[in-house]
Amino acid sequence: MRLSWWKILCILLLLTISIAGFLGGVPAKPILNETIRNLYFHVPMWFSMMIFFIVSLVNSVRYLRNGDLRYDTYSVEYANIGILFGILGLVTGMIWANYTWGKPWSNDPKQIGAAIALLIYFAYMVLRNSLVDPDKRAKISAVYNIFAFAMLFPTLWIIPRLVESLHPGGMGNPALNTNDIDSRMRTLFWPVAVPAWTLLGVWITTLRIRFKLLEEQKLEHA
Amino acid sequence: MKHIITLFRKDLLLEMRQQYSFYGILLYVASTIFVLYLAMGQPEDEVWNGLFWMIQLFVCVNAVAKSFLQESRGRLLYFYSIAGARDFILSKLLFNALLMAVLSITSWILFSLLLGNPVQNGLRFMGVAMFGGLGLSLVFTFLSAIAARAQQNAAMMAILGFPLIIPQILLMMKLANTAFSHVIQQGLLQIVLLLAGMDILVIALAVILFPFLWKD
């Protein structure tokens, strides 16, 4: 079994965040209380989701530039993993909201934004599945991917800053309120939690890409 | 620029000669609003506003859908040989923006006839309606190009477009709400600038990406 250094790092970081995330000290805040630990699990999901969607976009652009179908595979697999992390982020957020806001869904601008993002990428998958010819599928879905990304992300980054929200960091930074967390949490969040989950996603995706490329090779030789 | 104008005039001329499609879409607007009137009577301001934008959305999908879906393969090939892809998409964007502006005003008139007219500041509402129609028509024109290349119908356009358009629709409703009273709200300019920025972004993306859709 071959484990490259970043896979070992990923395992170590995930172990650290699972243990220190539950046992480490956190500031006592009203309403939030111990649920602030969700920062280590819920927030990195969105960071990774955005990273994966950006990687997917870059690969779509690369496909359009040189027409290599490999980039199309990269693009769709990174979109897939982004969808998975988006769903996980939504679920962890809804569990958290159930205890802090009283109900899992309250039409908060951030929940709506997340739901829109997922709907858009579901539409991307539907568009892909409606096309049979691989070259045409790659080209049209790459165009939609770029268009959708450009339409979606400005709204995800700008609109939460314009409207009121119950979410921590209500006004201003949509991801987290930097005043809520202290230095203990910050040292666990940026260098451990965010890279841990992102690396896990990259690991899953590289496996899926390898599997898919091998499958295509098999089809070619069959 | 000359090509764009020519292609635009061609679309206009086609519309004049085959008026059934334009009247068809007008009838679509009228009958939807009539059904709405039978179902809702004269609703409150907020409901009125929500319904208005939903109708705008559906009218836009149906009006814009035909811009690419109606062109046959052979005709597209012909346009490709006489004009560039960029001129073609720009002329389509221009034409659909005009079409949607006309339809926006039509549906506002019908709304105020049947569902009552809660709008206090008519001029502002008209501006917002046309601005909103412009945003909708730009996005859906490009999506109809994608749907047409995927050999899909208008249903695919709805799947692709509705999630994309939600943020814009929400902002539009917020903007339109200000025309219902004489109270001035803050942060309006920000929303207008954001929406205008998105319109420009859509045009830029259409110009950049359309050539890839066109080529086979």
Coordinates of C-alpha atoms in Angstrom, one line a residue:
Chain A
M1 CA 0.0 0.0 0.0
R2 CA 1.3 3.3 -1.0
L3 CA 0.6 6.3 1.2
S4 CA 1.9 9.6 0.2
W5 CA 2.8 12.2 2.8
W6 CA -0.3 14.2 2.4
K7 CA -2.6 11.2 3.0
I8 CA -0.7 10.5 6.3
L9 CA -1.1 14.2 7.1
C10 CA -4.8 14.0 6.4
I11 CA -5.3 11.1 8.7
L12 CA -3.3 12.8 11.5
L13 CA -5.2 16.1 11.1
L14 CA -8.5 14.3 11.1
L15 CA -7.6 12.4 14.3
T16 CA -6.5 15.7 15.9
I17 CA -9.6 17.5 15.0
S18 CA -11.9 14.6 16.2
I19 CA -10.2 14.4 19.5
A20 CA -9.2 18.0 20.2
G21 CA -12.4 19.3 18.7
F22 CA -14.5 17.5 21.3
L23 CA -12.1 17.7 24.3
G24 CA -10.3 21.1 23.8
G25 CA -11.4 24.2 25.6
V26 CA -13.9 26.6 24.0
P27 CA -15.1 30.0 25.1
A28 CA -18.5 29.9 26.8
K29 CA -20.9 32.1 24.7
P30 CA -24.6 32.6 25.4
I31 CA -26.9 30.5 23.1
L32 CA -23.9 28.9 21.3
N33 CA -22.5 27.2 24.4
E34 CA -20.8 23.9 23.5
T35 CA -22.3 23.9 20.0
I36 CA -19.5 26.3 19.0
R37 CA -17.5 23.1 18.4
N38 CA -19.5 22.7 15.2
L39 CA -17.0 25.3 13.9
Y40 CA -14.5 22.4 13.4
F41 CA -16.9 20.4 11.3
H42 CA -19.6 22.5 9.7
V43 CA -17.6 25.6 8.6
P44 CA -14.7 23.6 7.0
M45 CA -17.3 21.8 4.8
W46 CA -18.1 25.1 3.2
F47 CA -14.5 26.1 2.8
S48 CA -13.8 22.7 1.1
M49 CA -16.9 22.9 -1.0
M50 CA -15.9 26.3 -2.4
I51 CA -12.3 25.0 -3.0
F52 CA -13.7 22.0 -4.9
F53 CA -16.1 24.0 -7.0
I54 CA -13.2 26.4 -7.9
V55 CA -11.1 23.4 -8.9
S56 CA -14.0 22.1 -10.9
L57 CA -14.3 25.5 -12.6
V58 CA -10.5 25.6 -13.4
N59 CA -10.7 22.2 -15.0
S60 CA -13.7 23.2 -17.1
V61 CA -11.7 26.2 -18.4
R62 CA -8.7 23.9 -19.1
Y63 CA -11.0 21.6 -21.0
L64 CA -12.4 24.4 -23.1
R65 CA -8.8 25.6 -23.8
N66 CA -7.3 22.3 -25.1
G67 CA -10.2 19.8 -25.4
D68 CA -8.6 17.0 -23.4
L69 CA -11.4 14.8 -22.0
R70 CA -9.3 14.1 -18.9
Y71 CA -10.0 17.6 -17.6
D72 CA -13.7 16.9 -18.0
T73 CA -13.4 13.9 -15.7
Y74 CA -11.5 16.1 -13.2
S75 CA -14.1 18.8 -13.4
V76 CA -17.1 16.5 -12.9
E77 CA -15.5 14.6 -10.0
Y78 CA -14.6 17.8 -8.2
A79 CA -18.1 19.0 -8.6
N80 CA -19.4 15.7 -7.2
I81 CA -17.2 16.0 -4.1
G82 CA -18.3 19.6 -3.7
I83 CA -21.9 18.5 -3.8
L84 CA -21.2 15.8 -1.1
F85 CA -19.5 18.4 1.1
G86 CA -22.3 20.8 0.5
I87 CA -24.8 18.3 1.7
L88 CA -22.7 17.5 4.7
G89 CA -22.4 21.2 5.5
L90 CA -26.2 21.7 5.2
V91 CA -26.9 18.7 7.4
T92 CA -24.4 19.6 10.1
G93 CA -25.8 23.2 10.0
M94 CA -29.4 21.9 10.3
I95 CA -28.6 19.7 13.3
W96 CA -26.9 22.7 14.9
A97 CA -29.8 25.0 14.0
N98 CA -32.2 22.6 15.6
Y99 CA -30.6 23.2 19.0
T100 CA -29.8 26.8 18.7
W101 CA -32.6 28.3 16.6
G102 CA -35.2 25.8 17.6
K103 CA -35.8 24.3 14.2
P104 CA -33.6 22.9 11.4
W105 CA -34.8 25.2 8.7
S106 CA -35.8 28.8 9.1
N107 CA -35.2 30.3 5.7
D108 CA -32.0 32.1 6.8
P109 CA -30.2 33.8 3.9
K110 CA -27.3 31.4 4.4
Q111 CA -29.4 28.4 4.3
I112 CA -31.1 29.7 1.1
G113 CA -27.7 30.4 -0.4
A114 CA -26.5 26.9 0.3
A115 CA -29.6 25.3 -1.1
I116 CA -29.3 27.4 -4.3
A117 CA -25.7 26.3 -4.7
L118 CA -26.7 22.6 -4.4
L119 CA -29.6 23.1 -6.8
I120 CA -27.3 24.6 -9.4
Y121 CA -24.8 21.7 -9.2
F122 CA -27.7 19.2 -9.3
A123 CA -28.8 20.9 -12.5
Y124 CA -25.2 20.6 -13.8
M125 CA -25.4 16.8 -13.2
V126 CA -28.9 16.6 -14.9
L127 CA -27.5 18.5 -17.9
R128 CA -24.6 16.1 -18.1
N129 CA -26.7 13.0 -17.9
S130 CA -29.0 14.3 -20.7
L131 CA -26.2 14.2 -23.2
V132 CA -24.7 11.0 -24.6
D133 CA -21.9 12.1 -26.9
P134 CA -18.8 12.5 -24.6
D135 CA -17.3 15.5 -26.5
K136 CA -20.5 17.4 -26.7
R137 CA -21.3 16.6 -23.0
A138 CA -17.9 17.8 -21.9
K139 CA -18.2 21.0 -23.9
I140 CA -21.7 22.0 -23.0
S141 CA -21.4 21.1 -19.3
A142 CA -18.1 23.0 -19.1
V143 CA -19.8 26.1 -20.5
Y144 CA -22.7 25.7 -18.0
N145 CA -20.2 25.1 -15.1
I146 CA -18.4 28.4 -15.9
F147 CA -21.6 30.3 -16.3
A148 CA -23.2 28.9 -13.2
F149 CA -20.1 29.5 -11.1
A150 CA -19.8 33.1 -12.2
M151 CA -23.5 33.7 -11.4
L152 CA -23.6 31.9 -8.1
F153 CA -20.5 32.9 -6.2
P154 CA -20.8 36.7 -6.4
T155 CA -24.3 36.3 -4.8
L156 CA -22.9 33.9 -2.2
W157 CA -20.2 36.3 -1.3
I158 CA -22.1 39.6 -1.6
I159 CA -25.7 39.0 -0.6
P160 CA -25.1 37.6 2.9
R161 CA -23.3 40.8 3.6
L162 CA -26.3 42.9 2.6
V163 CA -29.1 41.1 4.5
E164 CA -29.7 40.3 8.1
S165 CA -29.2 36.8 9.4
L166 CA -29.4 34.8 12.6
H167 CA -26.2 32.9 11.6
P168 CA -23.1 33.6 13.7
G169 CA -21.2 36.4 12.0
G170 CA -24.7 37.7 11.1
M171 CA -23.5 40.9 9.5
G172 CA -20.2 41.1 7.8
N173 CA -18.1 37.9 7.1
P174 CA -20.6 35.3 6.1
A175 CA -18.5 32.3 7.3
L176 CA -17.8 33.0 10.9
N177 CA -17.6 35.7 13.5
T178 CA -14.0 36.3 14.3
N179 CA -15.0 37.8 17.7
D180 CA -16.7 34.6 18.8
I181 CA -13.7 32.4 18.7
D182 CA -10.6 32.7 20.8
S183 CA -7.0 31.8 20.0
R184 CA -7.4 28.2 21.1
M185 CA -10.1 27.7 18.6
R186 CA -8.3 29.7 15.9
T187 CA -5.2 27.5 16.1
L188 CA -7.4 24.4 15.7
F189 CA -9.5 25.9 13.0
W190 CA -7.2 27.3 10.3
P191 CA -4.2 24.9 10.4
V192 CA -6.1 21.7 11.4
A193 CA -9.8 21.6 10.6
V194 CA -9.8 23.3 7.2
P195 CA -6.9 21.4 5.6
A196 CA -8.0 18.1 7.2
W197 CA -11.4 18.1 5.5
T198 CA -10.1 19.5 2.3
L199 CA -7.4 16.8 2.1
L200 CA -10.0 14.1 2.8
G201 CA -12.1 15.4 -0.1
V202 CA -9.1 15.5 -2.4
W203 CA -8.2 12.0 -1.4
I204 CA -11.7 10.7 -2.2
T205 CA -11.7 12.6 -5.6
T206 CA -8.3 11.3 -6.7
L207 CA -9.5 7.7 -6.1
R208 CA -12.7 8.3 -8.0
I209 CA -10.8 10.0 -10.9
R210 CA -8.3 7.1 -11.1
F211 CA -11.2 4.6 -11.1
K212 CA -13.0 6.5 -13.8
L213 CA -9.9 6.9 -16.1
L214 CA -9.2 3.1 -15.7
E215 CA -12.8 2.4 -16.6
E216 CA -12.5 4.5 -19.7
Q217 CA -9.3 2.8 -20.7
K218 CA -11.0 -0.6 -20.3
L219 CA -13.8 0.6 -22.6
E220 CA -11.3 1.7 -25.2
H221 CA -9.5 -1.6 -25.2
A222 CA -12.7 -3.7 -25.1
Chain B
M1 CA -21.6 46.4 -34.9
K2 CA -23.1 46.4 -38.3
H3 CA -23.6 42.7 -38.2
I4 CA -25.3 42.9 -34.8
I5 CA -27.8 45.5 -36.1
T6 CA -28.5 43.5 -39.2
L7 CA -29.1 40.3 -37.2
F8 CA -31.2 42.3 -34.8
R9 CA -33.3 43.6 -37.6
K10 CA -33.7 40.2 -39.0
D11 CA -35.2 39.0 -35.7
L12 CA -37.5 42.0 -35.6
L13 CA -38.6 41.4 -39.2
L14 CA -39.3 37.7 -38.5
E15 CA -41.3 38.7 -35.6
M16 CA -43.3 41.2 -37.7
R17 CA -43.9 38.7 -40.5
Q18 CA -44.8 35.8 -38.2
Q19 CA -46.8 37.6 -35.7
Y20 CA -48.4 34.4 -34.3
S21 CA -45.5 33.8 -32.0
F22 CA -45.6 37.3 -30.5
Y23 CA -49.4 37.2 -30.1
G24 CA -49.0 33.7 -28.7
I25 CA -46.7 34.9 -25.9
L26 CA -49.0 37.9 -25.3
L27 CA -51.9 35.5 -25.0
Y28 CA -49.8 33.4 -22.6
V29 CA -49.3 36.4 -20.4
A30 CA -52.9 37.4 -20.5
S31 CA -54.3 34.0 -19.8
T32 CA -51.9 33.3 -17.0
I33 CA -52.8 36.6 -15.3
F34 CA -56.4 35.9 -15.8
V35 CA -56.2 32.5 -14.2
L36 CA -54.2 34.1 -11.4
Y37 CA -57.0 36.7 -11.0
L38 CA -59.7 33.9 -10.8
A39 CA -57.6 32.1 -8.2
M40 CA -56.4 35.0 -6.1
G41 CA -58.8 37.9 -6.6
Q42 CA -57.0 41.1 -5.5
P43 CA -54.2 40.0 -3.1
E44 CA -52.2 42.1 -0.7
D45 CA -49.1 44.1 -1.7
E46 CA -46.5 41.5 -0.8
V47 CA -48.4 38.7 -2.5
W48 CA -49.0 40.9 -5.5
N49 CA -45.3 41.6 -5.8
G50 CA -44.3 37.9 -5.4
L51 CA -46.9 36.9 -8.0
F52 CA -45.8 39.5 -10.4
W53 CA -42.2 38.4 -10.4
M54 CA -43.1 34.7 -10.7
I55 CA -45.2 35.5 -13.7
Q56 CA -42.3 37.5 -15.2
L57 CA -40.1 34.5 -14.7
F58 CA -42.4 32.1 -16.5
V59 CA -43.1 34.6 -19.3
C60 CA -39.4 35.1 -19.7
V61 CA -38.7 31.3 -20.0
N62 CA -41.4 30.9 -22.6
A63 CA -40.7 34.1 -24.6
V64 CA -36.9 33.6 -24.7
A65 CA -36.9 29.8 -25.2
K66 CA -37.8 30.1 -28.8
S67 CA -34.9 32.4 -29.6
F68 CA -32.5 29.4 -30.1
L69 CA -34.9 26.5 -30.1
Q70 CA -36.7 27.9 -33.1
E71 CA -33.6 28.1 -35.3
S72 CA -33.0 25.0 -37.3
R73 CA -29.5 23.5 -37.6
G74 CA -29.2 24.5 -41.2
R75 CA -30.1 28.1 -40.5
L76 CA -27.6 28.3 -37.6
L77 CA -24.9 27.0 -39.9
Y78 CA -25.9 29.7 -42.4
F79 CA -25.6 32.4 -39.8
Y80 CA -22.3 31.0 -38.7
S81 CA -21.0 31.4 -42.2
I82 CA -22.1 35.0 -42.7
A83 CA -21.6 36.4 -39.1
G84 CA -19.5 35.7 -36.1
A85 CA -20.7 33.9 -33.1
R86 CA -20.3 37.0 -30.9
D87 CA -22.4 39.2 -33.2
F88 CA -25.1 36.5 -33.2
I89 CA -25.4 36.1 -29.4
L90 CA -25.2 39.9 -28.9
S91 CA -28.1 40.4 -31.4
K92 CA -30.1 37.8 -29.6
L93 CA -29.5 39.4 -26.2
L94 CA -30.5 42.7 -27.6
F95 CA -33.6 41.4 -29.2
N96 CA -34.7 39.4 -26.2
A97 CA -34.1 42.4 -23.9
L98 CA -36.4 44.5 -26.0
L99 CA -39.0 41.7 -26.1
M100 CA -38.9 41.3 -22.4
A101 CA -39.3 45.0 -21.8
V102 CA -42.5 45.0 -23.9
L103 CA -43.8 42.0 -22.0
S104 CA -42.9 43.5 -18.6
I105 CA -45.0 46.6 -19.3
T106 CA -47.8 44.4 -20.7
S107 CA -48.0 42.2 -17.7
W108 CA -47.9 45.2 -15.3
I109 CA -50.8 46.8 -17.2
L110 CA -52.8 43.5 -17.0
F111 CA -51.8 43.1 -13.3
S112 CA -53.1 46.5 -12.4
L113 CA -56.3 46.0 -14.4
L114 CA -57.2 42.6 -12.9
L115 CA -55.3 42.2 -9.6
G116 CA -55.5 45.8 -8.4
N117 CA -52.7 48.3 -8.4
P118 CA -50.9 48.7 -5.1
V119 CA -48.0 50.6 -6.8
Q120 CA -47.6 54.2 -5.4
N121 CA -44.6 55.2 -7.4
G122 CA -45.5 54.1 -10.9
L123 CA -42.4 55.4 -12.7
R124 CA -40.1 53.7 -10.3
F125 CA -42.0 50.4 -10.6
M126 CA -41.8 50.5 -14.3
G127 CA -38.1 51.1 -14.2
V128 CA -37.6 48.2 -11.8
A129 CA -39.9 45.9 -13.9
M130 CA -37.9 46.7 -17.1
F131 CA -34.6 46.4 -15.3
G132 CA -35.7 43.1 -13.9
G133 CA -36.9 41.9 -17.3
L134 CA -33.6 42.8 -18.8
G135 CA -31.7 40.7 -16.2
L136 CA -34.1 37.7 -16.7
S137 CA -33.9 37.9 -20.5
L138 CA -30.1 38.0 -20.5
V139 CA -29.7 35.0 -18.3
F140 CA -32.3 32.9 -20.1
T141 CA -31.1 33.8 -23.6
F142 CA -27.8 32.3 -22.8
L143 CA -29.4 29.3 -21.1
S144 CA -31.6 28.7 -24.1
A145 CA -28.5 28.6 -26.2
I146 CA -27.2 25.8 -23.9
A147 CA -30.5 24.0 -23.9
A148 CA -30.7 24.2 -27.7
R149 CA -27.2 22.7 -28.1
A150 CA -28.2 19.9 -25.8
Q151 CA -31.2 19.3 -28.0
Q152 CA -33.5 19.8 -25.0
N153 CA -36.8 21.6 -24.6
A154 CA -37.8 24.5 -22.4
A155 CA -38.1 22.3 -19.4
M156 CA -34.3 21.9 -19.4
M157 CA -34.0 25.7 -19.4
A158 CA -36.2 25.9 -16.3
I159 CA -34.0 23.3 -14.5
L160 CA -30.8 25.1 -15.5
G161 CA -32.1 28.6 -14.9
F162 CA -34.3 28.7 -11.9
P163 CA -31.6 28.1 -9.3
L164 CA -29.4 30.6 -11.0
I165 CA -32.0 33.3 -11.1
I166 CA -33.3 33.1 -7.5
P167 CA -30.8 35.6 -6.1
Q168 CA -31.7 38.1 -8.8
I169 CA -35.4 37.6 -8.3
L170 CA -35.1 38.1 -4.6
L171 CA -33.2 41.4 -5.1
M172 CA -35.7 42.5 -7.7
M173 CA -38.6 41.9 -5.3
K174 CA -36.8 43.9 -2.6
L175 CA -36.2 46.7 -5.1
A176 CA -39.8 46.6 -6.4
N177 CA -41.2 46.7 -2.8
T178 CA -39.9 50.2 -2.5
A179 CA -42.3 51.4 -5.2
F180 CA -45.2 50.4 -3.0
S181 CA -44.8 53.3 -0.5
H182 CA -43.2 56.7 -0.5
V183 CA -40.7 55.6 2.2
I184 CA -37.1 55.8 1.0
Q185 CA -35.1 52.8 2.0
Q186 CA -31.4 52.7 2.5
G187 CA -29.0 50.5 0.5
L188 CA -31.0 50.6 -2.7
L189 CA -28.2 51.9 -4.8
Q190 CA -26.1 49.0 -3.6
I191 CA -28.7 46.5 -4.9
V192 CA -29.0 48.4 -8.2
L193 CA -25.3 48.4 -8.7
L194 CA -25.1 44.7 -7.8
L195 CA -27.8 43.8 -10.3
A196 CA -26.3 46.0 -13.0
G197 CA -22.9 44.4 -12.4
M198 CA -24.5 41.0 -12.8
D199 CA -26.1 42.0 -16.1
I200 CA -22.7 43.1 -17.4
L201 CA -21.2 39.9 -16.2
V202 CA -23.8 37.8 -18.0
I203 CA -23.1 39.7 -21.2
A204 CA -19.4 39.3 -20.9
L205 CA -19.7 35.6 -20.2
A206 CA -22.1 35.1 -23.1
V207 CA -19.6 36.8 -25.4
I208 CA -16.8 34.7 -24.1
L209 CA -18.5 31.3 -23.9
F210 CA -20.9 31.3 -26.8
P211 CA -18.3 30.5 -29.4
F212 CA -17.6 27.3 -27.6
L213 CA -21.2 26.3 -27.8
W214 CA -21.4 27.2 -31.4
K215 CA -18.5 25.2 -32.8
D216 CA -18.8 21.5 -33.3

